[in-house]
Coordinates of C-alpha atoms in Angstrom, one line a residue:
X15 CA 19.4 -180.0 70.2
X16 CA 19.5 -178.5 67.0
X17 CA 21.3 -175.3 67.6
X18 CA 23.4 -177.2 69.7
X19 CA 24.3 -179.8 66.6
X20 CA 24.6 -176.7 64.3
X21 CA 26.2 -174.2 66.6
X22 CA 29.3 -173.6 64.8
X23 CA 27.4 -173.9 61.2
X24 CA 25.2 -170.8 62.4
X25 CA 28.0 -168.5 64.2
X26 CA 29.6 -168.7 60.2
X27 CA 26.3 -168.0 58.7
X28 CA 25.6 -165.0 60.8
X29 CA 29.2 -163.5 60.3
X30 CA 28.8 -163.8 56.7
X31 CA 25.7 -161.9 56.9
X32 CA 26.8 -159.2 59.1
X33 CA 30.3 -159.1 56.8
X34 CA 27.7 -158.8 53.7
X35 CA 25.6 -156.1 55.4
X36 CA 28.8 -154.4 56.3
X37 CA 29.6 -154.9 52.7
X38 CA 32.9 -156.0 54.3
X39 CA 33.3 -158.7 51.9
X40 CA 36.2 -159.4 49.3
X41 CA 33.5 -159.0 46.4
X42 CA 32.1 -155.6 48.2
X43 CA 34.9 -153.6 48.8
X44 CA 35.8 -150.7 46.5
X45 CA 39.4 -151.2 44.7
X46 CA 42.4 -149.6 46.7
X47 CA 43.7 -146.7 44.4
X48 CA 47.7 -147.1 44.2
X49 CA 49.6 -143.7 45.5
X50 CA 50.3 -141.6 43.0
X51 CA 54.2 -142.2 42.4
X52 CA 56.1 -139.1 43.4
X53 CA 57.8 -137.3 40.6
X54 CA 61.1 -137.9 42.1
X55 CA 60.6 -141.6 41.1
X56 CA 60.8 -140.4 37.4
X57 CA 63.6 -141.2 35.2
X58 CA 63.4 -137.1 33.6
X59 CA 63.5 -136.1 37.1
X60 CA 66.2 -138.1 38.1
X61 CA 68.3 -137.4 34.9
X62 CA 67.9 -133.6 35.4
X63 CA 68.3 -133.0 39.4
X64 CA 70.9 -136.0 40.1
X65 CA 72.9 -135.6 36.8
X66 CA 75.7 -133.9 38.8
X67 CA 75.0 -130.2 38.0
X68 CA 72.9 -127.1 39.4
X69 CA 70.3 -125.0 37.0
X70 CA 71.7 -121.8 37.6
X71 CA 68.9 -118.4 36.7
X72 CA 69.9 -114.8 36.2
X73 CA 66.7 -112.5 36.4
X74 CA 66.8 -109.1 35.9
X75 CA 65.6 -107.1 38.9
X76 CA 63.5 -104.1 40.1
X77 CA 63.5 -104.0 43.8
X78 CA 61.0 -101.7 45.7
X79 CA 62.5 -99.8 48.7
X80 CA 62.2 -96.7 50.7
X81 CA 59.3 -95.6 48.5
X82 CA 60.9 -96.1 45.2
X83 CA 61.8 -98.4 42.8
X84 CA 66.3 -99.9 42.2
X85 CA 67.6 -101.6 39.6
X86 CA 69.4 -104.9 40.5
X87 CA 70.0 -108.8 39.8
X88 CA 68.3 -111.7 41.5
X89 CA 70.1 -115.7 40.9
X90 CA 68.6 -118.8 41.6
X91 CA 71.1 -121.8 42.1
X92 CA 68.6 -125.1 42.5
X93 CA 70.9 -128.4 43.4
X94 CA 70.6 -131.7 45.1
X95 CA 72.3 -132.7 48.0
X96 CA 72.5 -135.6 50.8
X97 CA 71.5 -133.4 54.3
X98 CA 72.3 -134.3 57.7
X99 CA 69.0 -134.5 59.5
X100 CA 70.2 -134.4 62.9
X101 CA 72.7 -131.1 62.3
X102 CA 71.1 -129.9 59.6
X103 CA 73.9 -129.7 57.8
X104 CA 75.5 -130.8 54.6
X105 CA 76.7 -134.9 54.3
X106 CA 80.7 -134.6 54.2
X107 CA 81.7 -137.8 55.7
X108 CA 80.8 -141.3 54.9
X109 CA 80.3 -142.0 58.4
X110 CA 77.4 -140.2 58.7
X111 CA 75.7 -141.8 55.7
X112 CA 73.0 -142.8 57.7
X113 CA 71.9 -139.8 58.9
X114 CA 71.7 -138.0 55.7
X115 CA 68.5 -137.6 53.3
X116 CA 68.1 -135.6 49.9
X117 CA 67.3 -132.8 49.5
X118 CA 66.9 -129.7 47.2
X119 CA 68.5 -126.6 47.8
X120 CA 67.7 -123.3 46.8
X121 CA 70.5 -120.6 47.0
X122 CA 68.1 -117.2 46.3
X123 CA 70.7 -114.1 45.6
X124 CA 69.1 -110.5 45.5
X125 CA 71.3 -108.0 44.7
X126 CA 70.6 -104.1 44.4
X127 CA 71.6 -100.2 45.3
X128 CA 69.5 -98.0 46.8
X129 CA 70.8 -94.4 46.1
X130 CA 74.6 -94.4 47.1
X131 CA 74.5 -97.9 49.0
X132 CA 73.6 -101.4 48.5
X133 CA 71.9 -104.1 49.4
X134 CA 73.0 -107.7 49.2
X135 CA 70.1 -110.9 50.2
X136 CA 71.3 -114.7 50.7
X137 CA 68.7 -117.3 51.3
X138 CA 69.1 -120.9 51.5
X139 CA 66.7 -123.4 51.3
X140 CA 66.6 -127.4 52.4
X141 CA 64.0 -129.5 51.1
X142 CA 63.5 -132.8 51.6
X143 CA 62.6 -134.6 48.2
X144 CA 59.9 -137.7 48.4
X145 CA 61.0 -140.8 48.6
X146 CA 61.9 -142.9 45.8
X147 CA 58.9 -145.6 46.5
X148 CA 56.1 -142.7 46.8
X149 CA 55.2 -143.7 50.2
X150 CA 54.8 -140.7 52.5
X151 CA 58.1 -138.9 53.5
X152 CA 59.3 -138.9 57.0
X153 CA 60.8 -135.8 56.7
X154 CA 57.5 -134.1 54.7
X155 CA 58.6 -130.6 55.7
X156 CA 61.2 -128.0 54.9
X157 CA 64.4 -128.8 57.3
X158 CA 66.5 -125.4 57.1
X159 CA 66.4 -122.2 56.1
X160 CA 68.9 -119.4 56.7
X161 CA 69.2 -116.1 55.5
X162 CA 71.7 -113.4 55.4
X163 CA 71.6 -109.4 54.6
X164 CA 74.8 -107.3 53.9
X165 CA 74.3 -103.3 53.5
X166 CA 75.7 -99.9 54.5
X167 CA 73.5 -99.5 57.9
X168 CA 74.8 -102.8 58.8
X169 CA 74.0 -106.8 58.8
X170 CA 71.8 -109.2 59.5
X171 CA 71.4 -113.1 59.8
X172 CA 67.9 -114.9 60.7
X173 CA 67.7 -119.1 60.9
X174 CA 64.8 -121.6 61.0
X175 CA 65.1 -124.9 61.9
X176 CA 62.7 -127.3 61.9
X177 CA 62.5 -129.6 65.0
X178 CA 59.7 -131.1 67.4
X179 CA 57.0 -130.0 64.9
X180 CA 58.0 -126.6 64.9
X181 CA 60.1 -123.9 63.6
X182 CA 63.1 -122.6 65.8
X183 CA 63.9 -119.5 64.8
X184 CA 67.4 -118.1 66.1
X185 CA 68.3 -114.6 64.4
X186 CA 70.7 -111.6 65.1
X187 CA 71.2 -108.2 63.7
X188 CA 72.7 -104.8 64.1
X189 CA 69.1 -102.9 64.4
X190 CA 68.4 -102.8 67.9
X191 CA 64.5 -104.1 67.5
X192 CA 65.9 -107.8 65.6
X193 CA 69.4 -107.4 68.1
X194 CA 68.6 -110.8 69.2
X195 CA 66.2 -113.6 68.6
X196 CA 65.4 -116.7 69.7
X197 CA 61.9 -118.1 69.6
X198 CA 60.3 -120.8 68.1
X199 CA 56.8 -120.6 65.5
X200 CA 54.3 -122.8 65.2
X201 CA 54.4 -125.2 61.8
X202 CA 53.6 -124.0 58.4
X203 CA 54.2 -123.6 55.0
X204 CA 57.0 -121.4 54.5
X205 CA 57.2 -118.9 51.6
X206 CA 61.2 -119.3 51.7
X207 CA 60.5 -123.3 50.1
X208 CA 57.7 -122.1 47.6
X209 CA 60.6 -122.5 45.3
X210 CA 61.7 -125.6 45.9
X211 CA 57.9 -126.9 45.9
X212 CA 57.1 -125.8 42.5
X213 CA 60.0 -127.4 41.1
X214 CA 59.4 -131.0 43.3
X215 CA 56.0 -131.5 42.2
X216 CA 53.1 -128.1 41.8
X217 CA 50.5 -130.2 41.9
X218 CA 51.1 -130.2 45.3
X219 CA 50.9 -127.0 45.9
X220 CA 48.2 -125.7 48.6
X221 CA 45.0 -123.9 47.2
X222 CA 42.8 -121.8 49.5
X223 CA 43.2 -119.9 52.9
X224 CA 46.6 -121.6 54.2
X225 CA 48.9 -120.1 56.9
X226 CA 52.2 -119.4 55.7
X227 CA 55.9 -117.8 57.9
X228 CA 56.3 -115.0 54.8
X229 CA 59.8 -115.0 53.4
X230 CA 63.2 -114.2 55.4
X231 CA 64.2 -111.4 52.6
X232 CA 60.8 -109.9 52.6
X233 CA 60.6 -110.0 56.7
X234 CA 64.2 -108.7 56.7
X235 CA 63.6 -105.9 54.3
X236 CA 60.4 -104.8 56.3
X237 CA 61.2 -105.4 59.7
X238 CA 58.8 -107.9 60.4
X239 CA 58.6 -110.6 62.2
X240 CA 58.7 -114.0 61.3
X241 CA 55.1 -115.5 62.2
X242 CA 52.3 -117.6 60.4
X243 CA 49.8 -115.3 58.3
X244 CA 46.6 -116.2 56.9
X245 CA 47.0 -116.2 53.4
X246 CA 44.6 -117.2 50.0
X247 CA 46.8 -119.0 47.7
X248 CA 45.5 -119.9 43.9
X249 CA 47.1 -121.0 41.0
X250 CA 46.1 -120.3 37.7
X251 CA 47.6 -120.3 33.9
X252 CA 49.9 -117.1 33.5
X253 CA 48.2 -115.5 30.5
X254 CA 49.2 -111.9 29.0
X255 CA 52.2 -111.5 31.6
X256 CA 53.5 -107.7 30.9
X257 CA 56.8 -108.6 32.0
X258 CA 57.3 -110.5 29.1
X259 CA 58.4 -107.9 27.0
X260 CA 62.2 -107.1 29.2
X261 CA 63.0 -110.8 28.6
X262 CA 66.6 -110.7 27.2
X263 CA 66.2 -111.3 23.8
X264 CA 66.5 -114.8 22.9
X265 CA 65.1 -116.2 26.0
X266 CA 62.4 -118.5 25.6
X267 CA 59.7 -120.2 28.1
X268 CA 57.2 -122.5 27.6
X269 CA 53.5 -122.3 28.6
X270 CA 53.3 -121.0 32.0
X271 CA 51.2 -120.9 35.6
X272 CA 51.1 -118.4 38.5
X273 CA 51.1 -119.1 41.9
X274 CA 50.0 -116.4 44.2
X275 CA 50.2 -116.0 47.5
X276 CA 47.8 -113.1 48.9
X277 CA 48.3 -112.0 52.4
X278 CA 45.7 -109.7 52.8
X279 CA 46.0 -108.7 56.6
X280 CA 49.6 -107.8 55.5
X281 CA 48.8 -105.8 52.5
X282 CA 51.1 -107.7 50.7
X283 CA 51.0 -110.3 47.3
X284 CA 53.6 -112.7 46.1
X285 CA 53.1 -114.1 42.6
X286 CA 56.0 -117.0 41.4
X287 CA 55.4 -117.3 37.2
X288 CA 57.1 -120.7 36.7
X289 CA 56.6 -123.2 33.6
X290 CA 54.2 -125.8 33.2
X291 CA 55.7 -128.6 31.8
X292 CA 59.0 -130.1 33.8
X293 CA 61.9 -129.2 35.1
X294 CA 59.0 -126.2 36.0
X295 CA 61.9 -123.1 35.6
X296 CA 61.2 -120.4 37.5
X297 CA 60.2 -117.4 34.9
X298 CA 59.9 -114.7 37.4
X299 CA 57.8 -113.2 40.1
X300 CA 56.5 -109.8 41.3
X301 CA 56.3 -109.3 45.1
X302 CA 53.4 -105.7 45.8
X303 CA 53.6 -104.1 49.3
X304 CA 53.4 -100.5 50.7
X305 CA 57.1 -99.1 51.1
X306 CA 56.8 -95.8 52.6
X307 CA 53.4 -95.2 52.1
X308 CA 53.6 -96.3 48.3
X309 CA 52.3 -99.8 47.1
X310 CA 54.9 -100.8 44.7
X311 CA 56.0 -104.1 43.1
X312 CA 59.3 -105.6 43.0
X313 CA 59.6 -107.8 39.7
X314 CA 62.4 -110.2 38.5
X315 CA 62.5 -111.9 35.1
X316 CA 64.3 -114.3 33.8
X317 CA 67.6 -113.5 31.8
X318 CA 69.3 -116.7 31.4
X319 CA 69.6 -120.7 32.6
X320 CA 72.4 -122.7 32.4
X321 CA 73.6 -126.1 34.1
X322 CA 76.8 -126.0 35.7
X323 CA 79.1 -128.2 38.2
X324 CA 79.8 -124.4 39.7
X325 CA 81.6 -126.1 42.7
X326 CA 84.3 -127.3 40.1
X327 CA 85.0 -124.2 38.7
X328 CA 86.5 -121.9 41.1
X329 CA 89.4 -120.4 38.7
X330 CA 89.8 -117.0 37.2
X331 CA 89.5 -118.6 33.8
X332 CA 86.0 -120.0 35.2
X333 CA 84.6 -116.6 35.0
X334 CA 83.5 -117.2 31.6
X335 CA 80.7 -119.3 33.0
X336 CA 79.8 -115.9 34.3
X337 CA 79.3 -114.2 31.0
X338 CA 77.6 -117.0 29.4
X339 CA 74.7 -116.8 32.6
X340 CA 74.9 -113.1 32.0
X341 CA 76.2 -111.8 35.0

């Protein structure tokens, strides 16, 4: 009679106890941590990349290649844009608002002459920036990249889009080994948006053994296919840099951090020198492979930054933007 009089007294008793063994309770439970606002939600950040202008680099270049080392110019054009997620493509028409994100864009420009010929590199880059309320993107992964090569043997033009959790890659060229290619790579973190990354957010950055799709230029330039490679990745403050010293005169950085990327299967180590404190400029990088049986390093270093509406100034008296980034 008792339990029957007290029946729903003791169910509550016995689910507070279990909830308190549990430690299930309101009292018990450890405090939620807030996410971490994105860096995108910052009014620097959103003075800087949404302003209405590019950051436009000049680097001076030493490009290794067919066993020896060329002379040349790299340029970095970093700009927001609103991106089409379904074609991939750039927003140009207000009806298709709704199926646009931002993003940042790197334009990468390599430039150089081997002997009596040259060489001329064009990558683009499409990544998506967080959103504003620090919540988890939906688009968390590189949407586009596309490069193109120009030189005396002929051309070349690779493309990876990102679709059904992998990357398609669709690529044709004049060398009859890349003549035509169409297949599609598992996920991962592609060298091609290291750029973009480290100007987003570094903190971000992966540290340890991570597979990464190397580069378009540096696949193109070796003849390598475009694949996920085990690599160790480690970043680190950028003390005693050598390259220091062939900064143009006048060109000043702040304190600086390396990121390297070590593919050591592939005999081959990528290290971006970028600044510490925001926007995070892009200082240089050295890129160390074996070109014809030599291990050699490519190296660029920063020459100048400026920020420019470029798209607005398309006249001949506009090439004085030119000289002031010192091309």
């Amino acid at each position: 009679m008792f339990i029957q009089r007290n029946f729903l007294f003791i169910v509550m008793a016995l689910a507070v106890l279990l909830a308190v063994a549990m430690k299930a309770t309101v009292y018990q439970r450890e405090p939620t941590t807030p996410p971490t606002p994105s860096p995108a939600t910052t009014e620097a950040f959103r003075a800087y990349w949404f302003g209405g202008k590019a950051e436009l680099n000049n680097y001076r270049l030493e490009q290794a290649q067919y066993g020896a080392m060329y002379p040349g110019k790299a340029v970095l054009v970093f700009v927001t844009e609103d991106f089409r997620v379904d074609k991939q493509v750039k927003l140009e028409s207000e009806a298709s608002r709704n199926t646009a994100i931002p993003v940042l864009k790197t334009n990468y420009v390599r430039q150089f002459v081997t002997g009596v010929y040259d060489y001329s590199l064009f990558t683009s880059v499409f990544t998506p920036i967080d959103n504003a309320n620090g919540s988890p993107s939906r688009f968390p992964n590189t949407l586009k990249v596309s490069t193109s090569g120009q030189e005396w043997c002929g051309q070349s033009y690779v493309q990876m889009n990102y679709k059904d959790n992998a990357y398609r890659v669709s690529g044709r060229s004049y060398f009859e080994q890349e003549a035509t290619e169409d297949y599609n790579v598992e996920k991962a973190l592609l060298e091609d948006e290291l750029w973009n990354r480290i100007r987003l957010n570094p903190k971000k950055l992966p540290i340890g053994d991570v597979h990464v799709i190397p580069g378009t230029q540096a696949a193109r330039l070796r003849h390598k296919k475009l694949e996920p490679l085990l690599a160790t990745t480690t970043l680190d403050s950028a003390q005693g840099v050598t390259w220091t010293q062939t900064r143009k005169p006048g060109v000043t950085t702040g304190p600086c951090k390396a990121y390297v990327v070590d593919y050591k299967d592939d005999g081959r180590k990528l290290t971006i020198f970028f600044e510490s404190d925001f926007p995070h400029r892009i200082v240089g990088w050295e890129d160390t492979y074996k070109t014809k049986d030599k291990v050699l390093t490519s190296r660029a270093v920063l020459q100048k930054t400026i920020q420019s509406d470029y798209w607005n100034h398309n006249t001949p008296a506009d090439s004085t933007l030119r000289y002031e980034l010192g091309l």
